[in-house]
Short mmCIF file of C-alpha atoms in Angstrom, two decimals:
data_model
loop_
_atom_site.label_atom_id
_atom_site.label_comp_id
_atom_site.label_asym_id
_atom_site.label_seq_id
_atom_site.Cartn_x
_atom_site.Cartn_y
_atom_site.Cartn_z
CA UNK E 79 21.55 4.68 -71.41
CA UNK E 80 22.35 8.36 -71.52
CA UNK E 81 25.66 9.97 -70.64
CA UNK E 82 25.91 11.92 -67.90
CA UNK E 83 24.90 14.71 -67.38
CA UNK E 84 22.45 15.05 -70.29
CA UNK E 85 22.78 18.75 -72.35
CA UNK E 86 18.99 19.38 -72.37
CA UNK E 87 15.85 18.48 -70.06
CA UNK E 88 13.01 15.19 -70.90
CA UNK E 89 11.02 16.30 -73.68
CA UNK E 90 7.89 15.48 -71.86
CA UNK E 91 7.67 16.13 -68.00
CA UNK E 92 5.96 14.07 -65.52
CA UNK E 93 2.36 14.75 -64.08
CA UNK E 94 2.61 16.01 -60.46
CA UNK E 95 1.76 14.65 -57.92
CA UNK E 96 1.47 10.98 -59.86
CA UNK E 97 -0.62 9.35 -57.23
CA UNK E 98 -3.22 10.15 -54.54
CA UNK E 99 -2.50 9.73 -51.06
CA UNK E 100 -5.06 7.65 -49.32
CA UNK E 101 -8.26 9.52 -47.35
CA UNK E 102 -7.91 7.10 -44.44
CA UNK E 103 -5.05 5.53 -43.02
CA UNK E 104 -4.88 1.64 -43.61
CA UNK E 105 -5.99 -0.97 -40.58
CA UNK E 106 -2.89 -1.65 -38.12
CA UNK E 107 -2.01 -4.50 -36.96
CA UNK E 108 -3.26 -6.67 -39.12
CA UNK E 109 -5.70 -9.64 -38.33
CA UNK E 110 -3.83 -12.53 -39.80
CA UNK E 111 -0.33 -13.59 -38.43
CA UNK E 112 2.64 -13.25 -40.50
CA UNK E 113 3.94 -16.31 -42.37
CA UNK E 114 7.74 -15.83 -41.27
CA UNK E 115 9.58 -17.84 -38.68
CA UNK E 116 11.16 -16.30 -35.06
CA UNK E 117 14.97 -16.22 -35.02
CA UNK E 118 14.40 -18.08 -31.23
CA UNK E 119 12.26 -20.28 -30.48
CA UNK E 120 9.49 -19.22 -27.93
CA UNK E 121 7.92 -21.41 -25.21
CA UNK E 122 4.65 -21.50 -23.83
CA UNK E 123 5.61 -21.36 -19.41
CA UNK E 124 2.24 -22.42 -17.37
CA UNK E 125 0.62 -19.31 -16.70
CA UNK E 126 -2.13 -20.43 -14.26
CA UNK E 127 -2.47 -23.12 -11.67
CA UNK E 128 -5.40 -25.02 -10.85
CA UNK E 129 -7.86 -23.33 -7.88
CA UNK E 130 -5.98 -23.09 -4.38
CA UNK E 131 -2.37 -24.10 -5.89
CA UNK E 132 0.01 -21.03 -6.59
CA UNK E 133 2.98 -20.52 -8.93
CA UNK E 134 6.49 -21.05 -7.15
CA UNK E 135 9.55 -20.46 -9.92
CA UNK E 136 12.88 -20.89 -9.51
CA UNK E 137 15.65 -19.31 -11.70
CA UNK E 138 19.13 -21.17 -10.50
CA UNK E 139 22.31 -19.24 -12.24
CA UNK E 140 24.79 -21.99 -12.10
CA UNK E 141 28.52 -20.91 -11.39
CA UNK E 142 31.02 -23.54 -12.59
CA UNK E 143 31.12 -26.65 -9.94
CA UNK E 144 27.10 -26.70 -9.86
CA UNK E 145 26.84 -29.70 -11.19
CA UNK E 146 28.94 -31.66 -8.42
CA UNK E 147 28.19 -28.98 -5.66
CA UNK E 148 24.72 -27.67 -5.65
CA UNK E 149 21.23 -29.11 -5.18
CA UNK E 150 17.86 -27.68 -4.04
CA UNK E 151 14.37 -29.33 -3.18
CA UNK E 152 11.21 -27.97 -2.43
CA UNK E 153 8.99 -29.49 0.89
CA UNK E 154 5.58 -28.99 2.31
CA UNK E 155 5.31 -28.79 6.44
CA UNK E 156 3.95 -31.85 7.70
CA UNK E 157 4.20 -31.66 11.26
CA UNK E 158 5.66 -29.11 13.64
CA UNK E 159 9.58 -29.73 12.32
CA UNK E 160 8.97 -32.20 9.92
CA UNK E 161 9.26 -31.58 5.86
CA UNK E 162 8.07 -33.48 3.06
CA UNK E 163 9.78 -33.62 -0.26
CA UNK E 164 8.22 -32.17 -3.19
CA UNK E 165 11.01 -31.83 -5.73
CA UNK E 166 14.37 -32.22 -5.64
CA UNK E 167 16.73 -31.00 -7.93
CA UNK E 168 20.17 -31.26 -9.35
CA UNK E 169 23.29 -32.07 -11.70
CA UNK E 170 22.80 -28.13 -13.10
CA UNK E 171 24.73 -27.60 -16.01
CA UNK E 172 27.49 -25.57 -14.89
CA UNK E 173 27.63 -21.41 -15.73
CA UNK E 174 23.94 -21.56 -17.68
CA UNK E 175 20.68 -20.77 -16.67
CA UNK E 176 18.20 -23.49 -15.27
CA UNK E 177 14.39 -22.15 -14.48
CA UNK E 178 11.63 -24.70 -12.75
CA UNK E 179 8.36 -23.93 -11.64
CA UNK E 180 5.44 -26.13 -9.89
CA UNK E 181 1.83 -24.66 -8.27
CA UNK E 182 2.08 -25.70 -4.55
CA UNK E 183 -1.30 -25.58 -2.43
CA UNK E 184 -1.72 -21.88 -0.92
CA UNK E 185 -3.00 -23.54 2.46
CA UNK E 186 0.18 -24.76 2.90
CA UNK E 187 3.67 -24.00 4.46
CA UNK E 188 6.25 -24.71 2.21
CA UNK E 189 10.27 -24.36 2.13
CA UNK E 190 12.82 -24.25 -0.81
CA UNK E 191 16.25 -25.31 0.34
CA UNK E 192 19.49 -24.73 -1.24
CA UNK E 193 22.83 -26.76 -0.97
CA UNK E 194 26.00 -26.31 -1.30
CA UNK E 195 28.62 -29.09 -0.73
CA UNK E 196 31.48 -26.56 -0.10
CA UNK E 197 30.49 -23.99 1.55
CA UNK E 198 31.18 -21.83 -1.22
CA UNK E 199 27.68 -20.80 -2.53
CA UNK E 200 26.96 -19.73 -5.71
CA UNK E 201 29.00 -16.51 -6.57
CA UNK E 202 31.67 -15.71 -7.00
CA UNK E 203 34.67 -17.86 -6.50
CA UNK E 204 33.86 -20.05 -9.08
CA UNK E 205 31.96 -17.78 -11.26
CA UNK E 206 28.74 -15.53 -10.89
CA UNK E 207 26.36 -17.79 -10.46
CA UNK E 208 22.88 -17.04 -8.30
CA UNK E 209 19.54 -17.36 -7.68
CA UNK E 210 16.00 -15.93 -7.61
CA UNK E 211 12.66 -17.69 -6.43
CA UNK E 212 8.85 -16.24 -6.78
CA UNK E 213 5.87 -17.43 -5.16
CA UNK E 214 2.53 -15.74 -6.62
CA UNK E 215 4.45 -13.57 -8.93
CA UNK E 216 6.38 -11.96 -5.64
CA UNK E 217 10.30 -12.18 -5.16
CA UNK E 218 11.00 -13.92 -2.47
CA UNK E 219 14.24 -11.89 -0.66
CA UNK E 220 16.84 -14.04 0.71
CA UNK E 221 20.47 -13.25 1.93
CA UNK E 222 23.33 -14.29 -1.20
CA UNK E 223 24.25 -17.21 -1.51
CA UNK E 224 27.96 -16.48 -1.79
CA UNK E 225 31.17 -17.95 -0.12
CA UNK E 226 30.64 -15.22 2.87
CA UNK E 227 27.80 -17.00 4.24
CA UNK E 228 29.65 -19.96 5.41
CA UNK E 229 26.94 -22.18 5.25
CA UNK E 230 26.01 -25.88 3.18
CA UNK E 231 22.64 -24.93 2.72
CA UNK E 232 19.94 -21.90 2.64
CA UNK E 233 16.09 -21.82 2.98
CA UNK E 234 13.42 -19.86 3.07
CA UNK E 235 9.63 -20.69 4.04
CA UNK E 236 6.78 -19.19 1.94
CA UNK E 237 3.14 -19.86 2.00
CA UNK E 238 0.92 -20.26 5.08
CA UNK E 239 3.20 -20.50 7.95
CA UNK E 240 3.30 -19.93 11.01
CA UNK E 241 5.65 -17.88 12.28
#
């Protein structure tokens, strides 16, 4: 190695420009996948349901008693005030994220249900817990479910019903 800096310039210079830019630029992306791993792993969610069922989904933020407190289900009309049970869920891990989603016939009335066994809701005594549910890709609005709502349970009908 030289010392630095050197008293006198290369004997020999370099040929400028030393290589040719391409005429065309290169094919992007390419056609092959790459052969490195995802820091996450990524899940494959049901994208389609079979002909005259719909996507319901249900994203349930649990606060921090959900596991003892809270509890939904999802029912099909079956008579002029009667319900059937579809699904019924609980024992949510408490303060994470649970998501669940089923295709329900779109002939049908249907209702999810929410409960809570104190009254309490989901937010925000006992953390910010929530939820959101979507029936053919559409929010469904519904009032929060919150300690201010006074309430053990909360439901909304979606579907083909009557009003």
């Amino acid at each position: 190695p030289t010392t630095s800096p050197t008293k006198s310039p290369s004997h020999t210079p370099t040929k400028s420009p030393t290589i040719s830019p391409s005429k065309s630029p290169t094919k992007s992306p390419t056609t092959s996948p790459t052969k490195s791993l995802t820091t996450s792993p990524t899940t494959s969610p049901k994208t389609d349901c079979p002909r005259g069922k719909s996507k319901f989904v249900v994203e349930l933020m649990a606060d921090k008693n959900s596991k003892r407190q809270n509890k939904y289900s999802i029912q099909r009309r079956k008579g002029a005030k009667k319900w059937k049970q579809i699904v019924k869920k609980k024992g949510f891990t408490n303060s994470a994220l649970h998501t669940f989603d089923i295709c329900l016939k779109t002939n049908k009335c249907h209702r999810f249900k929410i409960l809570d066994k104190k009254k309490n809701g989901l937010c925000c005594q006992y953390g910010e817990g929530g939820y959101k549910i979507y029936y053919k890709g559409n929010e469904l609005k519904h009032v929060k479910f919150d300690e201010n709502f006074g309430k053990k349970f909360q439901s909304k009908k979606f579907g083909k019903c009557s009003k």
